[in-house]
mmCIF file of C-alpha atoms in Angstrom:
data_model
loop_
_atom_site.group_PDB
_atom_site.id
_atom_site.type_symbol
_atom_site.label_atom_id
_atom_site.label_comp_id
_atom_site.label_asym_id
_atom_site.label_seq_id
_atom_site.Cartn_x
_atom_site.Cartn_y
_atom_site.Cartn_z
ATOM 1 C CA MET A 1372 0.000 0.000 0.000
ATOM 2 C CA ALA A 1373 1.397 3.401 -0.970
ATOM 3 C CA LYS A 1374 2.165 5.731 1.876
ATOM 4 C CA PHE A 1375 0.284 8.968 2.297
ATOM 5 C CA GLY A 1376 1.685 11.666 -0.010
ATOM 6 C CA GLU A 1377 3.445 9.234 -2.364
ATOM 7 C CA GLY A 1378 0.742 9.163 -5.059
ATOM 8 C CA ASP A 1379 1.564 9.999 -8.691
ATOM 9 C CA LYS A 1380 1.977 13.798 -8.692
ATOM 10 C CA ARG A 1381 0.460 14.018 -12.188
ATOM 11 C CA TRP A 1382 -2.857 13.051 -10.666
ATOM 12 C CA ILE A 1383 -2.692 15.087 -7.458
ATOM 13 C CA VAL A 1384 -4.125 18.575 -7.820
ATOM 14 C CA GLU A 1385 -3.308 21.084 -5.115
ATOM 15 C CA GLU A 1386 -6.191 22.874 -3.426
ATOM 16 C CA ARG A 1387 -7.285 26.040 -5.233
ATOM 17 C CA GLN A 1388 -7.384 29.244 -3.224
ATOM 18 C CA ASP A 1389 -11.182 29.259 -3.466
ATOM 19 C CA GLY A 1390 -11.224 25.654 -2.166
ATOM 20 C CA ALA A 1391 -13.107 24.354 -5.217
ATOM 21 C CA ASN A 1392 -12.405 20.834 -6.435
ATOM 22 C CA VAL A 1393 -15.685 20.578 -8.321
ATOM 23 C CA HIS A 1394 -17.527 17.359 -7.437
ATOM 24 C CA ASN A 1395 -14.124 16.112 -6.198
ATOM 25 C CA TRP A 1396 -13.194 15.391 -9.824
ATOM 26 C CA HIS A 1397 -9.461 15.731 -9.290
ATOM 27 C CA TRP A 1398 -7.479 13.227 -7.270
ATOM 28 C CA SER A 1399 -6.940 14.453 -3.738
ATOM 29 C CA GLU A 1400 -5.540 12.915 -0.563
ATOM 30 C CA LYS A 1401 -6.254 13.699 3.058
ATOM 31 C CA ASP A 1402 -4.190 12.523 6.006
ATOM 32 C CA CYS A 1403 -6.488 10.928 8.601
ATOM 33 C CA TYR A 1404 -3.953 9.851 11.226
ATOM 34 C CA ASP A 1405 -4.638 12.614 13.760
ATOM 35 C CA TRP A 1406 -8.376 12.141 13.258
ATOM 36 C CA THR A 1407 -7.941 8.389 13.781
ATOM 37 C CA CYS A 1408 -6.177 8.957 17.114
ATOM 38 C CA LYS A 1409 -9.010 11.198 18.298
ATOM 39 C CA ARG A 1410 -11.637 8.721 17.115
ATOM 40 C CA PHE A 1411 -9.994 5.888 19.078
ATOM 41 C CA ASP A 1412 -9.956 8.083 22.200
ATOM 42 C CA ALA A 1413 -13.671 8.829 21.756
ATOM 43 C CA LEU A 1414 -14.602 5.230 20.953
ATOM 44 C CA PHE A 1415 -12.674 3.443 23.677
ATOM 45 C CA GLU A 1416 -11.663 5.620 26.641
ATOM 46 C CA GLY A 1417 -14.042 4.969 29.523
ATOM 47 C CA LEU A 1418 -15.797 2.098 27.728
ATOM 48 C CA VAL A 1419 -17.581 0.033 30.390
ATOM 49 C CA VAL A 1420 -17.436 -3.733 29.819
ATOM 50 C CA LEU A 1421 -19.008 -4.935 33.079
ATOM 51 C CA SER A 1422 -20.576 -2.933 35.897
ATOM 52 C CA GLY A 1423 -21.231 -5.470 38.625
ATOM 53 C CA GLU A 1424 -22.456 -8.509 36.720
ATOM 54 C CA GLY A 1425 -21.139 -11.550 38.547
ATOM 55 C CA GLY A 1426 -19.382 -9.289 41.046
ATOM 56 C CA LEU A 1427 -17.043 -7.926 38.346
ATOM 57 C CA TRP A 1428 -16.310 -4.375 37.207
ATOM 58 C CA ILE A 1429 -14.274 -3.855 34.023
ATOM 59 C CA LYS A 1430 -13.608 -0.833 31.809
ATOM 60 C CA ILE A 1431 -11.066 0.433 29.296
ATOM 61 C CA SER A 1432 -9.269 3.284 31.041
ATOM 62 C CA LYS A 1433 -6.986 4.708 28.371
ATOM 63 C CA VAL A 1434 -5.861 4.444 24.743
ATOM 64 C CA GLU A 1435 -2.115 4.113 25.217
ATOM 65 C CA SER A 1436 -1.044 4.339 21.586
ATOM 66 C CA VAL A 1437 -2.244 4.344 17.987
ATOM 67 C CA LYS A 1438 0.497 3.795 15.421
ATOM 68 C CA GLY A 1439 0.606 3.549 11.640
ATOM 69 C CA GLU A 1440 -1.026 5.601 8.914
ATOM 70 C CA ALA A 1441 -4.507 6.454 7.713
ATOM 71 C CA TYR A 1442 -5.696 8.541 4.774
ATOM 72 C CA VAL A 1443 -8.421 8.805 2.157
ATOM 73 C CA ASN A 1444 -8.026 9.309 -1.582
ATOM 74 C CA ILE A 1445 -10.868 10.987 -3.475
ATOM 75 C CA ARG A 1446 -11.301 10.886 -7.259
ATOM 76 C CA LYS A 1447 -14.472 11.826 -9.162
ATOM 77 C CA GLY A 1448 -16.283 11.835 -5.838
ATOM 78 C CA LYS A 1449 -15.257 8.239 -5.111
ATOM 79 C CA ILE A 1450 -13.727 7.621 -1.690
ATOM 80 C CA ILE A 1451 -10.797 5.198 -1.430
ATOM 81 C CA PRO A 1452 -9.706 4.716 2.191
ATOM 82 C CA GLY A 1453 -6.265 3.477 3.150
ATOM 83 C CA TYR A 1454 -5.078 2.584 6.630
ATOM 84 C CA GLU A 1455 -2.688 0.260 8.434
ATOM 85 C CA ILE A 1456 -2.760 0.877 12.154
ATOM 86 C CA SER A 1457 -2.112 -0.848 15.452
ATOM 87 C CA ALA A 1458 -3.383 0.181 18.853
ATOM 88 C CA VAL A 1459 -2.773 -0.580 22.522
ATOM 89 C CA MET A 1460 -5.286 0.187 25.268
ATOM 90 C CA ASN A 1461 -5.209 -0.155 29.046
ATOM 91 C CA TRP A 1462 -8.043 -1.780 30.957
ATOM 92 C CA GLU A 1463 -8.748 -2.178 34.652
ATOM 93 C CA GLY A 1464 -10.939 -4.593 36.554
ATOM 94 C CA GLU A 1465 -12.151 -5.279 40.066
ATOM 95 C CA ALA A 1466 -13.789 -8.294 41.724
ATOM 96 C CA LYS A 1467 -16.000 -7.864 44.811
ATOM 97 C CA ASP A 1468 -17.739 -10.230 47.149
ATOM 98 C CA GLY A 1469 -21.457 -10.274 47.923
ATOM 99 C CA SER A 1470 -21.039 -7.565 50.548
ATOM 100 C CA GLY A 1471 -19.289 -5.219 48.154
ATOM 101 C CA ASN A 1472 -15.823 -5.778 49.585
ATOM 102 C CA SER A 1473 -13.005 -5.644 47.061
ATOM 103 C CA LEU A 1474 -11.334 -8.997 46.461
ATOM 104 C CA ALA A 1475 -8.873 -7.925 43.786
ATOM 105 C CA THR A 1476 -8.066 -5.075 41.420
ATOM 106 C CA VAL A 1477 -6.128 -5.782 38.259
ATOM 107 C CA GLN A 1478 -4.800 -4.001 35.210
ATOM 108 C CA GLY A 1479 -4.209 -5.281 31.729
ATOM 109 C CA LYS A 1480 -3.841 -4.393 28.074
ATOM 110 C CA VAL A 1481 -5.851 -4.789 24.887
ATOM 111 C CA GLU A 1482 -3.746 -5.006 21.733
ATOM 112 C CA LEU A 1483 -4.984 -4.568 18.176
ATOM 113 C CA PRO A 1484 -1.881 -5.517 16.189
ATOM 114 C CA TYR A 1485 -3.229 -4.976 12.668
ATOM 115 C CA ILE A 1486 -6.230 -3.032 11.391
ATOM 116 C CA ALA A 1487 -6.049 -2.433 7.647
ATOM 117 C CA ASP A 1488 -8.266 -1.476 4.716
ATOM 118 C CA GLU A 1489 -7.348 -4.715 2.935
ATOM 119 C CA ASN A 1490 -9.069 -6.630 5.764
ATOM 120 C CA ALA A 1491 -12.032 -4.282 6.167
ATOM 121 C CA ASP A 1492 -14.539 -7.143 5.889
ATOM 122 C CA GLU A 1493 -12.823 -9.241 8.565
ATOM 123 C CA ASP A 1494 -12.635 -8.913 12.336
ATOM 124 C CA PRO A 1495 -9.120 -7.849 13.383
ATOM 125 C CA GLU A 1496 -7.150 -9.802 15.968
ATOM 126 C CA VAL A 1497 -7.792 -8.726 19.565
ATOM 127 C CA LYS A 1498 -5.219 -9.717 22.224
ATOM 128 C CA VAL A 1499 -6.120 -9.336 25.893
ATOM 129 C CA SER A 1500 -3.550 -9.676 28.674
ATOM 130 C CA VAL A 1501 -3.626 -9.180 32.441
ATOM 131 C CA MET A 1502 -0.801 -8.305 34.819
ATOM 132 C CA ASP A 1503 -2.216 -10.453 37.630
ATOM 133 C CA GLU A 1504 -1.708 -14.208 37.257
ATOM 134 C CA THR A 1505 -3.949 -15.150 40.192
ATOM 135 C CA SER A 1506 -7.228 -16.984 39.669
ATOM 136 C CA LEU A 1507 -9.196 -13.754 40.080
ATOM 137 C CA GLY A 1508 -6.950 -12.028 37.559
ATOM 138 C CA GLN A 1509 -7.585 -14.811 35.064
ATOM 139 C CA ARG A 1510 -11.303 -14.661 35.784
ATOM 140 C CA LEU A 1511 -11.378 -10.953 34.982
ATOM 141 C CA LYS A 1512 -9.379 -11.549 31.803
ATOM 142 C CA GLU A 1513 -11.804 -14.262 30.661
ATOM 143 C CA ALA A 1514 -14.705 -11.955 31.429
ATOM 144 C CA PHE A 1515 -13.123 -9.258 29.269
ATOM 145 C CA LEU A 1516 -12.689 -11.720 26.392
ATOM 146 C CA ALA A 1517 -16.315 -12.828 26.689
ATOM 147 C CA LYS A 1518 -17.953 -9.418 27.122
ATOM 148 C CA GLY A 1519 -15.366 -6.852 26.100
ATOM 149 C CA LYS A 1520 -14.040 -8.299 22.868
ATOM 150 C CA PRO A 1521 -17.407 -7.997 21.041
ATOM 151 C CA LEU A 1522 -17.644 -4.357 22.188
ATOM 152 C CA VAL A 1523 -14.137 -3.636 20.887
ATOM 153 C CA LEU A 1524 -14.918 -5.261 17.522
ATOM 154 C CA GLU A 1525 -18.154 -3.288 17.302
ATOM 155 C CA ARG A 1526 -16.307 -0.016 17.695
ATOM 156 C CA ILE A 1527 -13.592 -1.011 15.244
ATOM 157 C CA ALA A 1528 -16.350 -1.756 12.720
ATOM 158 C CA SER A 1529 -17.695 1.742 13.368
ATOM 159 C CA TYR A 1530 -14.266 3.244 12.611
ATOM 160 C CA VAL A 1531 -13.924 1.158 9.428
ATOM 161 C CA LYS A 1532 -17.348 2.347 8.255
ATOM 162 C CA GLN A 1533 -16.459 5.970 8.948
ATOM 163 C CA MET A 1534 -13.254 5.631 6.934
ATOM 164 C CA ALA A 1535 -15.202 4.062 4.063
ATOM 165 C CA ASN A 1536 -17.429 7.152 4.114
ATOM 166 C CA GLY A 1537 -14.441 9.503 3.952
ATOM 167 C CA GLY A 1538 -13.485 9.964 7.597
ATOM 168 C CA PRO A 1539 -12.743 13.642 8.294
ATOM 169 C CA ALA A 1540 -12.965 14.368 4.539
ATOM 170 C CA GLN A 1541 -16.693 13.592 4.381
ATOM 171 C CA GLU A 1542 -17.910 16.825 5.943
ATOM 172 C CA GLU A 1543 -15.293 18.802 4.021
ATOM 173 C CA MET A 1544 -16.472 17.284 0.713
ATOM 174 C CA GLN A 1545 -20.087 18.104 1.480
ATOM 175 C CA SER A 1546 -19.359 21.701 2.439
ATOM 176 C CA LYS A 1547 -17.281 22.313 -0.700
ATOM 177 C CA ASN A 1548 -19.932 20.796 -2.942
ATOM 178 C CA LEU A 1549 -22.540 23.011 -1.277
ATOM 179 C CA GLU A 1550 -20.424 26.076 -2.030
ATOM 180 C CA VAL A 1551 -19.945 25.085 -5.687
ATOM 181 C CA LYS A 1552 -23.629 24.226 -6.206
ATOM 182 C CA GLY A 1553 -24.751 27.406 -4.531
ATOM 183 C CA LYS A 1554 -22.764 29.852 -6.677
ATOM 184 C CA GLY A 1555 -24.971 32.021 -8.855
ATOM 185 C CA SER A 1556 -28.055 31.440 -6.724
ATOM 186 C CA ASN A 1557 -29.377 33.279 -3.711
ATOM 187 C CA LYS A 1558 -31.102 30.146 -2.466
ATOM 188 C CA PRO A 1559 -29.193 27.740 -0.223
ATOM 189 C CA VAL A 1560 -28.484 24.456 -1.986
ATOM 190 C CA LEU A 1561 -28.546 21.513 0.403
ATOM 191 C CA ASP A 1562 -26.799 18.201 0.511
ATOM 192 C CA GLU A 1563 -29.036 15.480 -0.966
ATOM 193 C CA LYS A 1564 -29.480 13.734 2.406
ATOM 194 C CA VAL A 1565 -30.529 17.018 4.034
ATOM 195 C CA SER A 1566 -32.717 18.265 1.160
ATOM 196 C CA ALA A 1567 -35.091 15.339 1.437
ATOM 197 C CA LYS A 1568 -38.483 16.788 2.414
ATOM 198 C CA PRO A 1569 -38.961 16.287 6.151
ATOM 199 C CA VAL A 1570 -42.015 14.509 7.449
ATOM 200 C CA GLU A 1571 -44.424 17.151 8.702
ATOM 201 C CA PRO A 1572 -46.390 16.400 11.866
ATOM 202 C CA PRO A 1573 -50.056 15.642 11.170
ATOM 203 C CA LYS A 1574 -52.024 18.883 10.790
ATOM 204 C CA ALA A 1575 -49.210 20.756 12.541
ATOM 205 C CA LYS A 1576 -49.088 24.352 11.378
ATOM 206 C CA ALA A 1577 -45.925 26.342 12.020
ATOM 207 C CA ARG A 1578 -46.094 30.059 12.720
ATOM 208 C CA GLU A 1579 -45.166 32.364 9.862
ATOM 209 C CA GLY A 1580 -41.403 32.794 9.771
ATOM 210 C CA PHE A 1581 -40.836 29.582 11.701
ATOM 211 C CA LYS A 1582 -40.555 25.890 10.847
ATOM 212 C CA THR A 1583 -41.032 22.529 12.557
ATOM 213 C CA ILE A 1584 -38.502 19.682 12.491
ATOM 214 C CA THR A 1585 -39.729 16.109 12.895
ATOM 215 C CA MET A 1586 -37.430 13.091 12.994
ATOM 216 C CA THR A 1587 -37.673 9.395 13.832
ATOM 217 C CA GLU A 1588 -34.445 7.606 14.776
ATOM 218 C CA ARG A 1589 -33.814 3.980 15.782
ATOM 219 C CA PHE A 1590 -31.131 2.841 18.237
ATOM 220 C CA HIS A 1591 -29.883 -0.577 19.365
ATOM 221 C CA CYS A 1592 -30.337 -0.021 23.099
ATOM 222 C CA ARG A 1593 -32.974 0.217 25.819
ATOM 223 C CA PRO A 1594 -34.909 3.503 26.251
ATOM 224 C CA ARG A 1595 -33.204 4.151 29.602
ATOM 225 C CA ASP A 1596 -29.761 3.973 27.923
ATOM 226 C CA LEU A 1597 -30.603 6.692 25.411
ATOM 227 C CA TYR A 1598 -32.501 8.794 27.960
ATOM 228 C CA GLU A 1599 -29.490 8.739 30.294
ATOM 229 C CA VAL A 1600 -27.056 9.712 27.520
ATOM 230 C CA LEU A 1601 -29.134 12.752 26.572
ATOM 231 C CA LEU A 1602 -29.159 14.004 30.181
ATOM 232 C CA ASP A 1603 -25.592 13.093 31.164
ATOM 233 C CA GLU A 1604 -23.064 15.932 31.118
ATOM 234 C CA ASN A 1605 -19.974 13.734 30.863
ATOM 235 C CA ARG A 1606 -21.376 11.690 27.998
ATOM 236 C CA TRP A 1607 -22.226 14.863 26.095
ATOM 237 C CA LYS A 1608 -18.629 15.970 26.533
ATOM 238 C CA GLY A 1609 -17.465 12.568 25.302
ATOM 239 C CA PHE A 1610 -19.469 12.103 22.133
ATOM 240 C CA THR A 1611 -19.360 15.777 21.045
ATOM 241 C CA GLN A 1612 -15.718 16.360 22.102
ATOM 242 C CA SER A 1613 -16.779 19.777 23.401
ATOM 243 C CA ASN A 1614 -17.698 21.459 26.667
ATOM 244 C CA ALA A 1615 -21.151 20.750 28.071
ATOM 245 C CA LYS A 1616 -23.209 21.482 31.181
ATOM 246 C CA VAL A 1617 -26.400 19.443 31.454
ATOM 247 C CA SER A 1618 -28.942 19.386 34.257
ATOM 248 C CA LYS A 1619 -31.051 16.301 34.962
ATOM 249 C CA GLU A 1620 -33.763 18.306 36.735
ATOM 250 C CA VAL A 1621 -36.940 19.987 35.512
ATOM 251 C CA GLY A 1622 -36.175 23.704 35.304
ATOM 252 C CA GLY A 1623 -32.469 22.980 35.091
ATOM 253 C CA MET A 1624 -30.401 24.604 32.363
ATOM 254 C CA PHE A 1625 -28.135 23.029 29.773
ATOM 255 C CA SER A 1626 -25.331 24.284 27.537
ATOM 256 C CA ILE A 1627 -23.802 22.091 24.810
ATOM 257 C CA PHE A 1628 -21.298 22.402 21.952
ATOM 258 C CA ASP A 1629 -19.186 24.958 23.856
ATOM 259 C CA GLY A 1630 -22.259 27.125 24.522
ATOM 260 C CA ALA A 1631 -23.492 27.231 20.912
ATOM 261 C CA VAL A 1632 -26.775 25.650 22.097
ATOM 262 C CA THR A 1633 -28.468 26.488 25.401
ATOM 263 C CA GLY A 1634 -31.832 25.855 26.999
ATOM 264 C CA VAL A 1635 -33.963 24.673 29.901
ATOM 265 C CA ASN A 1636 -35.556 21.328 30.768
ATOM 266 C CA GLN A 1637 -39.328 21.844 30.803
ATOM 267 C CA GLU A 1638 -40.648 18.334 31.324
ATOM 268 C CA LEU A 1639 -38.899 15.042 32.105
ATOM 269 C CA GLU A 1640 -40.521 11.617 32.342
ATOM 270 C CA GLU A 1641 -37.869 9.009 33.087
ATOM 271 C CA ASN A 1642 -37.038 6.848 30.055
ATOM 272 C CA ARG A 1643 -40.108 8.152 28.197
ATOM 273 C CA LEU A 1644 -40.087 11.905 27.561
ATOM 274 C CA ILE A 1645 -37.791 14.958 27.373
ATOM 275 C CA VAL A 1646 -39.205 18.426 26.644
ATOM 276 C CA GLN A 1647 -36.808 21.377 26.447
ATOM 277 C CA LYS A 1648 -36.687 25.052 25.543
ATOM 278 C CA TRP A 1649 -33.789 25.128 23.063
ATOM 279 C CA ARG A 1650 -31.889 27.802 21.110
ATOM 280 C CA PHE A 1651 -28.750 28.553 19.129
ATOM 281 C CA ALA A 1652 -26.631 31.474 20.287
ATOM 282 C CA ASN A 1653 -27.033 33.206 16.898
ATOM 283 C CA TRP A 1654 -30.863 33.289 17.033
ATOM 284 C CA ASN A 1655 -32.678 36.501 17.907
ATOM 285 C CA ASP A 1656 -32.290 37.347 21.585
ATOM 286 C CA GLY A 1657 -34.866 35.692 23.782
ATOM 287 C CA HIS A 1658 -36.262 33.325 21.137
ATOM 288 C CA TYR A 1659 -36.467 29.614 22.030
ATOM 289 C CA SER A 1660 -37.762 26.653 20.077
ATOM 290 C CA THR A 1661 -39.444 23.733 21.848
ATOM 291 C CA VAL A 1662 -37.890 20.254 21.553
ATOM 292 C CA CYS A 1663 -39.954 17.194 22.429
ATOM 293 C CA MET A 1664 -38.333 13.733 22.408
ATOM 294 C CA THR A 1665 -40.296 10.556 23.123
ATOM 295 C CA PHE A 1666 -38.810 7.089 23.652
ATOM 296 C CA GLU A 1667 -40.552 3.888 22.563
ATOM 297 C CA GLU A 1668 -39.420 0.262 22.593
ATOM 298 C CA PRO A 1669 -41.309 -1.710 19.906
ATOM 299 C CA GLU A 1670 -39.142 -4.734 20.709
ATOM 300 C CA ILE A 1671 -36.657 -5.405 23.491
ATOM 301 C CA GLY A 1672 -33.285 -3.842 22.667
ATOM 302 C CA THR A 1673 -34.609 -1.446 20.004
ATOM 303 C CA THR A 1674 -35.478 2.132 20.923
ATOM 304 C CA VAL A 1675 -37.366 4.474 18.605
ATOM 305 C CA LEU A 1676 -36.787 8.151 19.376
ATOM 306 C CA LYS A 1677 -39.315 10.599 17.913
ATOM 307 C CA LEU A 1678 -38.255 14.235 17.886
ATOM 308 C CA THR A 1679 -40.404 17.289 17.194
ATOM 309 C CA GLN A 1680 -38.870 20.762 17.329
ATOM 310 C CA THR A 1681 -41.279 23.646 16.843
ATOM 311 C CA ASP A 1682 -40.678 27.388 16.331
ATOM 312 C CA VAL A 1683 -37.352 26.963 14.540
ATOM 313 C CA PRO A 1684 -36.689 30.374 12.920
ATOM 314 C CA GLU A 1685 -36.195 30.532 9.177
ATOM 315 C CA GLU A 1686 -33.331 33.010 9.652
ATOM 316 C CA ASP A 1687 -30.822 33.763 12.364
ATOM 317 C CA ARG A 1688 -30.247 37.271 13.611
ATOM 318 C CA PHE A 1689 -27.677 37.884 10.858
ATOM 319 C CA GLY A 1690 -30.149 37.075 8.068
ATOM 320 C CA ASN A 1691 -28.784 33.629 7.199
ATOM 321 C CA ALA A 1692 -31.643 31.484 5.874
ATOM 322 C CA THR A 1693 -30.083 28.093 6.685
ATOM 323 C CA VAL A 1694 -31.245 27.668 10.282
ATOM 324 C CA TYR A 1695 -33.676 24.829 9.551
ATOM 325 C CA GLU A 1696 -31.154 22.810 7.544
ATOM 326 C CA THR A 1697 -28.298 23.457 10.001
ATOM 327 C CA THR A 1698 -30.428 22.449 12.977
ATOM 328 C CA ARG A 1699 -31.814 19.296 11.353
ATOM 329 C CA ARG A 1700 -28.386 18.197 10.142
ATOM 330 C CA GLY A 1701 -26.935 18.887 13.598
ATOM 331 C CA TRP A 1702 -29.431 16.553 15.272
ATOM 332 C CA LYS A 1703 -28.768 13.769 12.776
ATOM 333 C CA GLU A 1704 -25.001 13.989 12.251
ATOM 334 C CA LEU A 1705 -23.582 15.638 15.363
ATOM 335 C CA ILE A 1706 -25.866 14.067 17.951
ATOM 336 C CA PHE A 1707 -27.687 10.892 16.868
ATOM 337 C CA HIS A 1708 -24.967 9.491 14.581
ATOM 338 C CA LYS A 1709 -22.308 10.295 17.193
ATOM 339 C CA ILE A 1710 -24.277 8.547 19.937
ATOM 340 C CA ARG A 1711 -24.553 5.418 17.773
ATOM 341 C CA ALA A 1712 -20.847 5.476 16.944
ATOM 342 C CA VAL A 1713 -19.460 6.227 20.396
ATOM 343 C CA PHE A 1714 -21.787 4.094 22.521
ATOM 344 C CA GLY A 1715 -22.358 1.282 20.012
ATOM 345 C CA TYR A 1716 -26.101 1.892 19.660
ATOM 346 C CA GLY A 1717 -26.165 1.522 15.855
ATOM 347 C CA LEU A 1718 -28.570 -0.984 14.308
#
């Protein structure tokens, strides 16, 4: 596999000053190594394997190293990922008796010696070791292999899928294509996935100058899992990689995405309902939309989240008429997709 930057220079076109590589027609390469390191931190650090089942507690505490290379090549809009990486992670475990007394605490490592694009359809090798050779140490190691290995493979599959979709280049490609498509027109031109006509709520009539967002999303988890994520400050910080302050109380305030979105919890029904007053910082002062999220479980292990957001302004206070599209895309790509990827709730 050719190393990043070693492609045939006749086919590599440097970025224009205006950033336009129309429809990604020319061959371009993007280094994804730094992005890969950050993705592994987000996917694995703090991953809970067991939380008391059988008297055992196990979690991955740290991503020690990610080595190798990762990049994507793009030609005529086609994404060709390339990566050869290895990773080492630290895990810790504890065994307790029936009274909650600690019997043993151990540490170990998880090694992923070879993850490569040529083996994208295969599960990579996962090596688990423990630094404690006692019977309890071995028991914790076996528990990690039984419960933790599938979780690790699930998150590796998530990374492989993201690379196949362009990794960090995906959003960049979309934004550049939007700019190219939009030239010569005063109307915002949306990405195909975003421009699909949203499902309007039955007989719901938005106020003039405002719109309503409705979405239905499915997750591979129980309703309580998703409910807890959406009201947990530390998890918001984890899957958004940004500062967050989130209250779990009715009347409590929240601030997410480094303060870009703020609001107040209006109504909370555990594992069933979240209603919030919600606004972007660039909306007109004092204006809030209303977000209502309901949680249903049509079958055990599958949660259907239905979101309705009313009174979304058509323009922000600077006159930009992309508020609806930006808000809808933010829910889908920056919140729901991230939750699936980071916590393994994808179907």
